[in-house]
Amino acid sequence: MGRLIAVSNRIPKPGERYSPGGLSVALRHALEKQGGIWLGWSGDVQPNSVAELKPRSSRWKNVDYVTVDLTQRDEDEYYNGFANRALWPLFHHRSGLTEFARRDIAGYYRVNETFARILQPLVRPDDVIWVHDYHLIPLGAELRRLGIRNRIGFFLHIPWPAPELFSILPNHARLVANLSSYDLIGFQTKSSMDNFLYYQREEMNNHVGADGLLEAFGRISKIGVFPISIDTAEFEEFAKTPHGTMMRRLERSLEGRTLALSVDRLDYSKGIPQRIDAIGRFLELYPQFRNRFIALQIAPRSREKIPEYCDINRDVAEAAGRVNGTFGDIDWVPIRYINRSIARQSLAGLLRAARVGIVTPLRDGMNLVAKEYVAAQDENNPGVLVLSRFAGAARELRGALIVNPYDIDGMAQAFKTAFEMPLEERIARFRPMIEHLRKFHVHRWCSDFLEALSEYQIETALAS
Ligand code: GDG
């Protein structure tokens, strides 16, 4: 068996034990088992005047972590520009926030070329390459241009947009042509895959077989749905052994009130101001709940150099201020807002302590927090998950109270149902969800994808 080569925009530090999110947990496990390389941006930025960016490599448990710095211009155009001010908002159906600059598109392709140039000499003939996410769509095509003939898979962590929205992109045709360089293209949900295939058929006139094979731009690619998940067993364990001091502080500060918890990267796709407004509406409609609960919002800052992310920070603080100002009292405020990251093990404990988990993104590829909330619960006294219908996770977590995050009254109603739900119903809703997550964990996600990629040549050979 050849090595696995993973490429993602950012990569965890070698040896870092608990980096947040499912992606790094799953990939590290697979890479350490199979041996391999993990390539990505170091996170460091060099002045534009630097002559050549040299990769750095360090080895840890069977894996070579190869990182490269970006120049200031690369960061502006590739990361803060095309990836996060064009692709991210558009793929999350926020066309109003989308900014296209020709310069950014060029920068996006330039960084993808750089990654390909660094990777090419490291690849051995039987290696399998797995590229991750919207930052790196053209990487496969760049690698093919440099003569790489290995199997290459691509997984999109965010949703694929509706075809009319995707075609707003000035370079939409080039991007999908780039995707055809991959042997396997994976999506989080069937609806993302359907959007992509509809676009291929209707807009590009490409052939999509009933067997999930796409014939486009002279190549055949396999298309599939691979819902990402969490390391369920590890998270269940985490939640049972939280940091004692933090839990004691929390318990003391709740003074017997119920906890409702939300955890999101501070991002406009996560629906945080709408959710806070819904808490306000809930308190207005059902005053009997005043002073009976605390809604804790944890939202670590992200992408702070992008103007829309400064706006969302202000919007959340204002929404929380409004609701607290209207309903708070001298001894109680409904919303507590923490604007920084907290340790993973503490997070698991907090999720377990929360009677209600509120996960209401406006649009989300999957949303791992929803799955983490379920995994953290006490089987004998589980809480209730309030989950947006627009999170990929809603396709799997059927025991959640599914809400429309744009419908403030509907969310307020769901909060009431959640707070009042009897133990028997909570258990009945929780059981199938935890059983599902124990079966479909992140290691299975990883092996399902890699297995599908390894079957690729057999199937495409048969098809051609
Ligand atoms: C993208 C897609 C898709 C959050 N705050 C803290 C913290 N976190 C952890 C969570 C979770 C992860 O970060 C966030 O993952 P999500 O899936 O919720 O969201 P994105 O960051 O937008 O991820 C998403 C995902 O990729 C994977 O494919 O599901 O749809 O948008 O694990 O727990 N972790 C710690 N402290 C925090 O304060 N330690």
Coordinates of C-alpha atoms and ligand atoms in Angstrom, one line a residue:
M1 CA 0.0 0.0 0.0
G2 CA 1.4 3.4 -1.0
R3 CA 1.5 6.4 1.3
L4 CA -1.4 8.8 1.9
I5 CA -0.7 12.5 1.0
A6 CA -3.2 14.9 2.5
V7 CA -3.3 18.6 1.4
S8 CA -5.4 21.2 3.2
N9 CA -5.1 24.9 3.6
R10 CA -4.0 24.8 7.2
I11 CA -2.6 21.8 9.0
P12 CA -2.3 21.0 12.7
K13 CA 1.0 21.2 14.4
P14 CA 2.9 17.9 14.5
G15 CA 2.3 16.2 17.8
E16 CA -0.5 18.6 18.8
R17 CA -2.9 16.2 20.5
Y18 CA -6.4 17.8 20.3
S19 CA -6.7 20.2 17.5
P20 CA -10.3 21.2 17.1
G21 CA -12.6 19.7 14.4
G22 CA -13.1 16.4 12.8
L23 CA -10.8 16.8 9.8
S24 CA -7.5 16.9 11.6
V25 CA -8.5 14.0 14.0
A26 CA -9.5 11.8 11.1
L27 CA -6.6 12.6 8.8
R28 CA -3.9 12.3 11.5
H29 CA -5.2 8.8 12.4
A30 CA -5.2 7.7 8.7
L31 CA -1.8 9.3 8.0
E32 CA -0.1 7.7 11.0
K33 CA -1.5 4.3 10.2
Q34 CA -0.6 4.4 6.5
G35 CA 2.4 6.7 6.6
G36 CA 2.4 9.8 4.6
I37 CA 2.7 13.5 4.1
W38 CA 0.5 16.4 5.2
L39 CA 1.0 19.6 3.2
G40 CA -0.5 23.0 3.9
W41 CA 0.1 26.7 4.8
S42 CA 2.1 27.2 7.9
G43 CA -0.2 30.2 8.9
D44 CA 2.9 32.5 8.7
V45 CA 3.1 35.4 6.3
Q46 CA 6.3 36.8 4.7
P47 CA 6.8 40.2 3.0
N48 CA 6.1 40.4 -0.7
S49 CA 9.7 41.0 -1.4
V50 CA 10.8 37.5 -0.3
A51 CA 12.5 35.8 -3.3
E52 CA 11.2 32.3 -3.0
L53 CA 9.1 30.5 -0.4
K54 CA 10.8 27.4 0.8
P55 CA 8.8 24.5 2.4
R56 CA 9.7 23.3 5.9
S57 CA 9.3 19.7 6.9
S58 CA 9.1 17.9 10.2
R59 CA 8.4 14.3 10.9
W60 CA 6.2 13.0 13.6
K61 CA 4.9 9.4 14.0
N62 CA 5.2 8.2 10.4
V63 CA 4.0 11.5 8.9
D64 CA 6.0 14.3 7.2
Y65 CA 4.3 17.6 8.0
V66 CA 5.3 19.9 5.1
T67 CA 4.4 23.6 5.5
V68 CA 4.9 26.6 3.4
D69 CA 4.6 30.3 4.3
L70 CA 2.6 32.7 2.1
T71 CA 3.5 36.2 1.1
Q72 CA 1.3 39.1 2.2
R73 CA 0.0 39.3 -1.3
D74 CA -0.9 35.6 -1.3
E75 CA -2.7 35.9 2.0
D76 CA -4.6 38.9 0.7
E77 CA -5.6 37.5 -2.6
Y78 CA -5.8 33.7 -2.1
Y79 CA -7.0 33.4 1.5
N80 CA -8.7 36.6 2.5
G81 CA -9.6 37.3 -1.1
F82 CA -10.9 34.7 -3.5
A83 CA -11.3 31.8 -1.0
N84 CA -13.0 33.7 1.8
R85 CA -14.6 36.7 0.1
A86 CA -15.9 34.9 -3.0
L87 CA -16.1 31.2 -2.6
W88 CA -17.1 31.0 1.1
P89 CA -20.0 33.5 0.9
L90 CA -21.2 32.3 -2.4
F91 CA -21.2 28.6 -1.4
H92 CA -23.1 29.7 1.7
H93 CA -25.7 31.4 -0.5
R94 CA -24.6 34.9 0.6
S95 CA -24.2 36.4 -2.9
G96 CA -24.6 39.9 -1.4
L97 CA -21.3 39.5 0.6
T98 CA -19.4 38.1 -2.4
E99 CA -16.5 40.2 -3.8
F100 CA -14.8 39.2 -7.0
A101 CA -11.5 40.8 -7.9
R102 CA -9.5 39.5 -10.9
R103 CA -6.4 40.0 -8.9
D104 CA -7.8 37.6 -6.2
I105 CA -8.6 34.9 -8.7
A106 CA -5.0 35.1 -10.1
G107 CA -3.7 34.9 -6.5
Y108 CA -5.9 31.9 -5.8
Y109 CA -4.4 30.1 -8.8
R110 CA -0.9 31.2 -8.0
V111 CA -1.0 29.7 -4.5
N112 CA -2.5 26.5 -5.9
E113 CA 0.4 26.3 -8.4
T114 CA 2.9 26.9 -5.5
F115 CA 1.4 24.0 -3.5
A116 CA 1.5 21.7 -6.6
R117 CA 5.2 22.7 -7.3
I118 CA 6.1 21.9 -3.7
L119 CA 4.3 18.6 -3.7
Q120 CA 5.3 17.2 -7.1
P121 CA 8.8 16.1 -6.3
L122 CA 7.6 14.4 -3.1
V123 CA 5.1 12.1 -4.8
R124 CA 5.9 8.5 -5.3
P125 CA 4.1 6.4 -8.0
D126 CA 1.9 4.5 -5.6
D127 CA 0.9 7.3 -3.3
V128 CA -2.7 8.4 -2.9
I129 CA -3.4 12.1 -2.7
W130 CA -6.4 13.6 -0.9
V131 CA -7.1 17.3 -1.3
H132 CA -9.4 19.2 1.0
D133 CA -11.8 22.0 0.6
Y134 CA -12.6 25.1 -1.4
H135 CA -9.2 26.7 -1.0
L136 CA -7.6 24.1 -3.2
I137 CA -10.1 23.2 -6.0
P138 CA -7.5 23.8 -8.8
L139 CA -4.7 21.8 -7.1
G140 CA -5.5 18.5 -8.8
A141 CA -5.4 20.2 -12.2
E142 CA -2.0 21.8 -11.4
L143 CA -0.7 18.4 -10.2
R144 CA -1.8 16.8 -13.5
R145 CA -0.1 19.5 -15.4
L146 CA 3.1 18.7 -13.7
G147 CA 2.7 15.0 -14.8
I148 CA 1.2 13.5 -11.6
R149 CA -0.8 10.4 -12.6
N150 CA -1.6 9.1 -9.1
R151 CA -5.1 8.7 -7.8
I152 CA -6.3 12.1 -6.4
G153 CA -9.4 12.6 -4.4
F154 CA -11.1 15.9 -3.4
F155 CA -13.5 16.5 -0.5
L156 CA -15.5 19.7 -0.1
H157 CA -16.2 20.5 3.5
I158 CA -18.7 23.3 2.8
P159 CA -22.0 23.0 0.8
W160 CA -22.0 23.2 -3.0
P161 CA -24.3 26.0 -4.0
A162 CA -27.5 26.1 -6.1
P163 CA -26.4 26.1 -9.8
E164 CA -27.7 29.6 -10.5
L165 CA -25.6 30.9 -7.7
F166 CA -22.5 29.0 -8.7
S167 CA -22.7 30.4 -12.2
I168 CA -22.4 34.0 -10.7
L169 CA -18.6 33.3 -10.3
P170 CA -16.7 34.8 -13.2
N171 CA -14.5 31.7 -13.4
H172 CA -17.2 29.1 -12.7
A173 CA -16.5 27.0 -15.9
R174 CA -12.8 26.9 -15.2
L175 CA -13.4 25.8 -11.6
V176 CA -15.5 22.8 -12.6
A177 CA -13.1 21.9 -15.3
N178 CA -10.4 21.9 -12.7
L179 CA -12.5 19.5 -10.5
S180 CA -12.5 17.0 -13.4
S181 CA -8.8 16.3 -12.7
Y182 CA -9.9 14.5 -9.5
D183 CA -10.7 10.8 -9.6
L184 CA -13.1 11.0 -6.7
I185 CA -15.1 14.2 -5.7
G186 CA -16.8 13.9 -2.3
F187 CA -19.6 16.1 -0.8
Q188 CA -21.1 16.3 2.7
T189 CA -24.7 15.8 1.6
K190 CA -26.8 14.5 -1.3
S191 CA -28.2 18.0 -1.9
S192 CA -24.7 19.4 -2.4
M193 CA -23.9 16.6 -4.8
D194 CA -27.2 17.1 -6.7
N195 CA -26.5 20.8 -7.1
F196 CA -23.1 19.9 -8.6
L197 CA -24.4 17.3 -10.9
Y198 CA -27.3 19.4 -12.0
Y199 CA -24.9 22.2 -13.0
Q200 CA -22.7 19.6 -14.8
R201 CA -25.6 18.3 -16.8
E202 CA -27.6 21.5 -17.5
E203 CA -24.9 24.2 -17.7
M204 CA -22.0 22.2 -19.0
N205 CA -23.7 19.5 -21.0
N206 CA -21.7 16.8 -19.4
H207 CA -22.8 13.2 -19.0
V208 CA -23.7 11.9 -15.5
G209 CA -24.2 8.1 -15.3
A210 CA -26.7 6.5 -12.9
D211 CA -23.6 4.9 -11.3
G212 CA -22.3 8.2 -10.0
L213 CA -19.7 8.5 -12.7
L214 CA -19.3 11.9 -14.3
E215 CA -17.8 12.2 -17.8
A216 CA -16.5 15.7 -18.2
F217 CA -13.7 17.5 -19.9
G218 CA -12.2 14.3 -21.2
R219 CA -12.0 12.5 -17.9
I220 CA -14.2 10.3 -15.8
S221 CA -14.6 11.1 -12.1
K222 CA -16.5 9.3 -9.4
I223 CA -18.9 11.4 -7.4
G224 CA -20.1 10.5 -3.9
V225 CA -21.6 11.6 -0.6
F226 CA -19.4 11.2 2.5
P227 CA -20.9 12.9 5.5
I228 CA -18.0 13.9 7.8
S229 CA -18.3 12.9 11.5
I230 CA -16.5 13.1 14.8
D231 CA -14.4 10.7 16.9
T232 CA -17.5 9.7 18.8
A233 CA -15.9 7.3 21.3
E234 CA -13.2 9.9 22.2
F235 CA -15.7 12.7 22.6
E236 CA -18.0 10.6 24.8
E237 CA -15.0 9.9 27.0
F238 CA -14.0 13.6 27.1
A239 CA -17.4 14.7 28.1
K240 CA -17.5 12.2 31.1
T241 CA -14.1 13.5 32.4
P242 CA -14.3 17.3 32.0
H243 CA -12.0 19.8 33.8
G244 CA -13.3 19.9 37.3
T245 CA -12.6 23.5 38.1
M246 CA -14.4 24.9 35.1
M247 CA -17.4 22.7 35.7
R248 CA -17.6 23.8 39.3
R249 CA -17.4 27.4 38.4
L250 CA -20.2 26.9 35.8
E251 CA -22.4 25.1 38.2
R252 CA -21.9 27.8 40.9
S253 CA -22.7 30.6 38.4
L254 CA -25.9 28.9 37.1
E255 CA -27.4 28.9 40.6
G256 CA -29.8 26.1 39.6
R257 CA -30.8 27.6 36.3
T258 CA -30.8 25.5 33.1
L259 CA -28.0 25.9 30.6
A260 CA -28.5 26.4 26.8
L261 CA -25.3 26.3 24.8
S262 CA -24.1 27.3 21.4
V263 CA -20.6 26.9 20.1
D264 CA -19.6 28.3 16.7
R265 CA -16.6 29.8 15.0
L266 CA -17.6 33.5 14.7
D267 CA -18.9 33.4 11.2
Y268 CA -21.9 35.0 9.5
S269 CA -23.0 31.6 8.2
K270 CA -23.6 30.3 11.7
G271 CA -26.8 32.4 12.3
I272 CA -25.7 33.8 15.7
P273 CA -27.6 37.1 15.7
Q274 CA -30.8 35.5 14.5
R275 CA -30.5 32.9 17.3
I276 CA -30.0 35.6 19.9
D277 CA -33.0 37.4 18.5
A278 CA -35.0 34.2 18.8
I279 CA -34.0 33.9 22.5
G280 CA -35.4 37.5 22.9
R281 CA -38.6 36.5 21.2
F282 CA -38.8 33.4 23.4
L283 CA -38.5 35.5 26.6
E284 CA -41.1 37.9 25.2
L285 CA -43.6 35.2 24.3
Y286 CA -43.0 33.0 27.4
P287 CA -42.1 35.3 30.4
Q288 CA -42.4 32.3 32.7
F289 CA -38.9 31.3 31.5
R290 CA -37.3 34.6 32.6
N291 CA -34.5 34.0 35.2
R292 CA -34.8 30.3 34.7
F293 CA -32.0 29.7 32.2
I294 CA -28.8 31.0 30.8
A295 CA -27.9 30.9 27.1
L296 CA -24.1 30.7 26.7
Q297 CA -22.7 31.5 23.3
I298 CA -19.1 30.6 22.7
A299 CA -17.8 32.1 19.5
P300 CA -14.0 32.1 19.0
R301 CA -12.9 34.8 16.5
S302 CA -12.0 33.8 13.0
R303 CA -10.8 35.4 9.7
E304 CA -10.4 38.7 11.5
K305 CA -8.7 40.5 8.6
I306 CA -11.9 40.2 6.5
P307 CA -14.3 43.2 7.0
E308 CA -17.5 41.0 7.1
Y309 CA -16.0 39.2 10.1
C310 CA -15.6 42.5 12.0
D311 CA -19.3 43.2 11.1
I312 CA -20.5 39.9 12.5
N313 CA -18.6 40.4 15.7
R314 CA -20.4 43.8 16.2
D315 CA -23.8 42.3 15.2
V316 CA -23.5 39.5 17.8
A317 CA -22.4 41.9 20.5
E318 CA -25.3 44.2 19.7
A319 CA -27.9 41.5 19.5
A320 CA -26.7 40.1 22.9
G321 CA -26.7 43.7 24.4
R322 CA -30.3 44.2 23.1
V323 CA -31.7 41.0 24.6
N324 CA -29.8 41.4 27.9
G325 CA -30.8 45.1 28.1
T326 CA -34.5 44.3 27.6
F327 CA -34.8 41.2 29.7
G328 CA -31.9 41.2 32.1
D329 CA -32.3 42.0 35.8
I330 CA -29.9 42.9 38.6
D331 CA -29.2 39.2 39.3
W332 CA -29.6 37.7 35.9
V333 CA -28.8 38.2 32.2
P334 CA -30.1 35.7 29.6
I335 CA -27.1 35.8 27.2
R336 CA -23.5 35.2 28.1
Y337 CA -21.1 35.7 25.2
I338 CA -17.5 34.4 25.2
N339 CA -15.6 35.6 22.2
R340 CA -12.5 33.3 22.4
S341 CA -11.7 29.7 22.1
I342 CA -11.8 27.3 25.1
A343 CA -10.0 24.0 25.7
R344 CA -11.6 21.0 23.9
Q345 CA -12.1 19.0 27.0
S346 CA -13.8 21.9 28.8
L347 CA -16.0 22.3 25.7
A348 CA -17.1 18.6 25.9
G349 CA -18.0 19.1 29.6
L350 CA -20.0 22.2 28.8
L351 CA -21.9 20.5 26.1
R352 CA -22.8 17.7 28.5
A353 CA -24.0 20.2 31.1
A354 CA -26.3 21.9 28.6
R355 CA -29.9 20.9 28.7
V356 CA -30.4 22.4 25.3
G357 CA -27.8 22.6 22.5
I358 CA -28.7 25.3 20.0
V359 CA -27.0 24.8 16.6
T360 CA -28.8 27.0 14.0
P361 CA -26.5 27.9 11.1
L362 CA -28.1 29.6 8.1
R363 CA -26.2 27.2 5.9
D364 CA -23.5 24.7 6.9
G365 CA -21.7 21.8 5.1
M366 CA -22.1 19.5 8.1
N367 CA -21.6 21.2 11.5
L368 CA -19.6 19.0 13.8
V369 CA -20.8 20.8 17.0
A370 CA -24.2 19.3 16.5
K371 CA -22.7 15.8 16.5
E372 CA -20.4 16.7 19.4
Y373 CA -23.4 17.9 21.4
V374 CA -25.1 14.5 21.0
A375 CA -21.9 12.5 21.8
A376 CA -21.4 14.6 25.0
Q377 CA -24.8 13.8 26.5
D378 CA -25.5 11.6 29.6
E379 CA -27.4 8.6 28.2
N380 CA -29.7 8.5 31.2
N381 CA -30.5 12.2 31.2
P382 CA -29.7 13.6 27.7
G383 CA -30.4 17.2 26.6
V384 CA -32.2 18.3 23.5
L385 CA -30.6 19.4 20.3
V386 CA -32.2 22.3 18.4
L387 CA -30.8 22.1 14.9
S388 CA -31.1 24.1 11.7
R389 CA -32.6 22.4 8.7
F390 CA -29.8 24.0 6.7
A391 CA -26.9 22.2 8.5
G392 CA -25.8 19.0 6.7
A393 CA -26.1 17.3 10.1
A394 CA -29.9 17.7 10.0
R395 CA -29.9 14.9 7.3
E396 CA -28.6 12.4 10.0
L397 CA -29.6 13.7 13.4
R398 CA -33.3 13.1 13.0
G399 CA -34.0 13.1 16.8
A400 CA -33.2 16.8 17.0
L401 CA -35.8 19.6 17.0
I402 CA -35.3 20.8 13.4
V403 CA -35.9 24.5 12.9
N404 CA -35.7 27.1 10.2
P405 CA -33.1 29.7 11.4
Y406 CA -34.8 32.5 9.5
D407 CA -38.1 31.9 11.4
I408 CA -37.6 33.7 14.7
D409 CA -41.0 32.7 16.1
G410 CA -40.5 29.1 15.1
M411 CA -37.2 29.0 16.9
A412 CA -38.7 30.6 20.0
Q413 CA -41.4 27.8 20.0
A414 CA -38.7 25.1 19.6
F415 CA -36.8 26.5 22.6
K416 CA -40.0 26.2 24.7
T417 CA -40.5 22.6 23.5
A418 CA -36.8 21.8 24.3
F419 CA -36.9 23.3 27.8
E420 CA -40.1 21.4 28.6
M421 CA -39.4 18.1 27.0
P422 CA -39.9 15.2 29.4
L423 CA -37.1 12.7 30.1
E424 CA -38.7 9.8 28.3
E425 CA -39.0 11.8 25.0
R426 CA -35.4 13.1 25.4
I427 CA -34.1 9.6 25.7
A428 CA -36.2 8.4 22.8
R429 CA -34.9 11.1 20.5
F430 CA -31.3 10.8 21.7
R431 CA -30.8 7.0 21.4
P432 CA -31.0 6.6 17.6
M433 CA -28.7 9.6 17.2
I434 CA -26.0 8.3 19.4
E435 CA -26.2 4.9 17.9
H436 CA -25.9 6.5 14.4
L437 CA -22.8 8.4 15.5
R438 CA -21.2 5.4 17.1
K439 CA -21.5 3.6 13.8
F440 CA -20.7 6.5 11.5
H441 CA -17.7 8.1 13.2
V442 CA -14.9 10.1 11.6
H443 CA -12.6 7.1 11.1
R444 CA -15.3 5.4 9.0
W445 CA -15.7 8.7 7.0
C446 CA -12.0 8.6 6.3
S447 CA -11.8 4.9 5.3
D448 CA -15.0 5.1 3.2
F449 CA -13.5 7.9 1.2
L450 CA -10.2 6.3 0.7
E451 CA -11.8 2.9 -0.2
A452 CA -13.9 4.6 -2.8
L453 CA -10.8 6.3 -4.1
S454 CA -8.9 3.1 -4.3
E455 CA -11.7 1.4 -6.2
Y456 CA -11.7 4.2 -8.7
Q457 CA -9.4 2.8 -11.4
I458 CA -11.3 -0.5 -11.6
E459 CA -14.6 1.2 -12.1
T460 CA -13.5 3.8 -14.5
A461 CA -11.6 1.2 -16.5
L462 CA -14.8 -0.8 -16.8
A463 CA -16.7 2.3 -17.8
S464 CA -14.3 3.3 -20.5
Ligands
GDG1 C1 -16.2 23.4 8.3 C2 -17.6 23.5 7.7 C3 -18.0 21.1 8.5 C4 -15.4 25.6 18.0 N1 -15.2 26.5 19.0 C5 -14.3 25.9 19.8 C6 -13.9 24.7 19.2 N2 -14.6 24.5 18.1 C7 -14.6 23.3 17.3 C8 -15.9 22.6 17.4 C9 -15.9 21.8 16.1 C10 -15.1 22.7 15.2 O1 -14.4 23.7 15.9 C11 -16.0 23.5 14.2 O2 -16.5 22.6 13.3 P1 -17.9 22.9 12.5 O3 -18.2 21.7 11.7 O4 -18.9 23.2 13.5 O5 -17.7 24.2 11.6 P2 -16.5 24.9 10.6 O6 -15.4 25.4 11.4 O7 -17.3 26.0 9.9 O8 -16.1 23.7 9.7 C12 -18.5 22.6 8.4 C13 -16.5 21.1 8.9 O9 -15.7 22.0 8.1 C14 -15.9 19.7 8.8 O10 -16.1 19.2 7.5 O11 -18.8 20.4 9.4 O12 -19.8 22.6 7.8 O13 -18.1 24.8 7.7 O14 -15.2 20.6 16.2 O15 -16.0 21.8 18.5 N3 -13.0 23.9 19.8 C15 -12.4 24.3 20.9 N4 -12.7 25.5 21.5 C16 -13.6 26.3 21.0 O16 -13.8 27.4 21.5 N5 -11.4 23.5 21.5

